[in-house]
Amino acid sequence: MSGIDKRNRLSEEPFTYQIMKKGTVAIYYEGKQIKVVKEKEAERLAKIHEAEQQTIEVQLLLAKMTGNFKRGNEKFGKHKRKT
């Protein structure tokens, strides 16, 4: 597993999750919701309960579920308005 997280970012625990009433799971990155996982994909997250004690494994599972969502083109701050 050392080859997967070379920069030790998962040890900082950037991902969190919340299980909703309808069985969907909301995944957050640094407090911002980035993905809502439904039905079949949510069943994959049942592994989270098994790995609760191993935080890096939970972080890795959440990172894999979100995919490559950060590509460097995210917008920060307020959008400029054209007048």
Tab-separated table of C-alpha atoms in Angstrom:
chain	number	residue	atom	x	y	z
A	1	MET	CA	0.000	0.000	0.000
A	2	SER	CA	2.998	2.297	0.370
A	3	GLY	CA	3.182	2.648	-3.424
A	4	ILE	CA	-0.365	3.951	-3.654
A	5	ASP	CA	-0.129	6.934	-1.310
A	6	LYS	CA	3.438	8.123	-1.824
A	7	ARG	CA	2.802	11.637	-0.493
A	8	ASN	CA	0.843	10.448	2.590
A	9	ARG	CA	-2.196	12.545	1.741
A	10	LEU	CA	-4.642	9.903	2.910
A	11	SER	CA	-3.192	9.976	6.414
A	12	GLU	CA	-4.556	13.546	6.673
A	13	GLU	CA	-8.071	12.060	6.206
A	14	PRO	CA	-9.402	14.469	3.542
A	15	PHE	CA	-12.445	12.297	2.745
A	16	THR	CA	-15.565	11.890	4.867
A	17	TYR	CA	-18.898	10.276	4.133
A	18	GLN	CA	-22.499	10.385	5.271
A	19	ILE	CA	-25.063	7.613	4.825
A	20	MET	CA	-28.469	9.010	3.845
A	21	LYS	CA	-31.939	7.608	4.581
A	22	LYS	CA	-32.568	6.174	1.120
A	23	GLY	CA	-29.363	4.149	1.131
A	24	THR	CA	-27.334	6.683	-0.808
A	25	VAL	CA	-23.931	7.794	0.428
A	26	ALA	CA	-22.603	11.349	0.143
A	27	ILE	CA	-18.815	11.621	-0.139
A	28	TYR	CA	-17.077	14.815	0.952
A	29	TYR	CA	-13.558	16.076	0.269
A	30	GLU	CA	-12.283	18.662	2.745
A	31	GLY	CA	-15.861	19.418	3.797
A	32	LYS	CA	-17.264	19.878	0.276
A	33	GLN	CA	-19.671	17.363	-1.199
A	34	ILE	CA	-18.167	15.918	-4.359
A	35	LYS	CA	-20.221	12.832	-5.115
A	36	VAL	CA	-23.436	11.049	-4.179
A	37	VAL	CA	-23.224	7.297	-4.621
A	38	LYS	CA	-26.449	5.376	-5.235
A	39	GLU	CA	-27.639	1.770	-5.092
A	40	LYS	CA	-25.050	-0.638	-6.543
A	41	GLU	CA	-22.070	1.625	-5.866
A	42	ALA	CA	-23.307	2.224	-2.323
A	43	GLU	CA	-23.196	-1.514	-1.742
A	44	ARG	CA	-19.446	-1.392	-2.439
A	45	LEU	CA	-19.134	1.051	0.425
A	46	ALA	CA	-20.377	-1.614	2.814
A	47	LYS	CA	-16.677	-2.437	3.107
A	48	ILE	CA	-16.288	0.786	5.078
A	49	HIS	CA	-17.892	-0.771	8.132
A	50	GLU	CA	-15.405	-3.631	7.965
A	51	ALA	CA	-12.414	-1.305	7.701
A	52	GLU	CA	-13.524	1.397	10.180
A	53	GLN	CA	-10.493	0.772	12.393
A	54	GLN	CA	-8.040	1.236	9.508
A	55	THR	CA	-8.505	4.867	8.487
A	56	ILE	CA	-6.094	4.795	5.541
A	57	GLU	CA	-7.997	1.906	3.967
A	58	VAL	CA	-11.280	3.819	4.367
A	59	GLN	CA	-9.681	6.902	2.795
A	60	LEU	CA	-8.350	4.821	-0.092
A	61	LEU	CA	-11.770	3.271	-0.705
A	62	LEU	CA	-13.442	6.705	-0.728
A	63	ALA	CA	-10.750	8.074	-3.057
A	64	LYS	CA	-11.306	5.215	-5.492
A	65	MET	CA	-15.071	5.783	-5.431
A	66	THR	CA	-14.696	9.454	-6.313
A	67	GLY	CA	-12.258	8.807	-9.130
A	68	ASN	CA	-9.971	11.498	-10.473
A	69	PHE	CA	-12.135	14.509	-9.667
A	70	LYS	CA	-9.360	17.089	-9.136
A	71	ARG	CA	-7.714	18.113	-12.382
A	72	GLY	CA	-6.384	21.559	-11.503
A	73	ASN	CA	-9.114	23.534	-13.217
A	74	GLU	CA	-11.353	24.085	-10.193
A	75	LYS	CA	-12.649	27.591	-9.670
A	76	PHE	CA	-11.799	29.316	-6.401
A	77	GLY	CA	-13.379	32.444	-5.002
A	78	LYS	CA	-16.174	34.461	-6.524
A	79	HIS	CA	-16.939	34.420	-10.207
A	80	LYS	CA	-16.315	37.648	-12.042
A	81	ARG	CA	-19.431	39.291	-13.428
A	82	LYS	CA	-19.360	40.912	-16.788
A	83	THR	CA	-21.135	44.282	-16.751
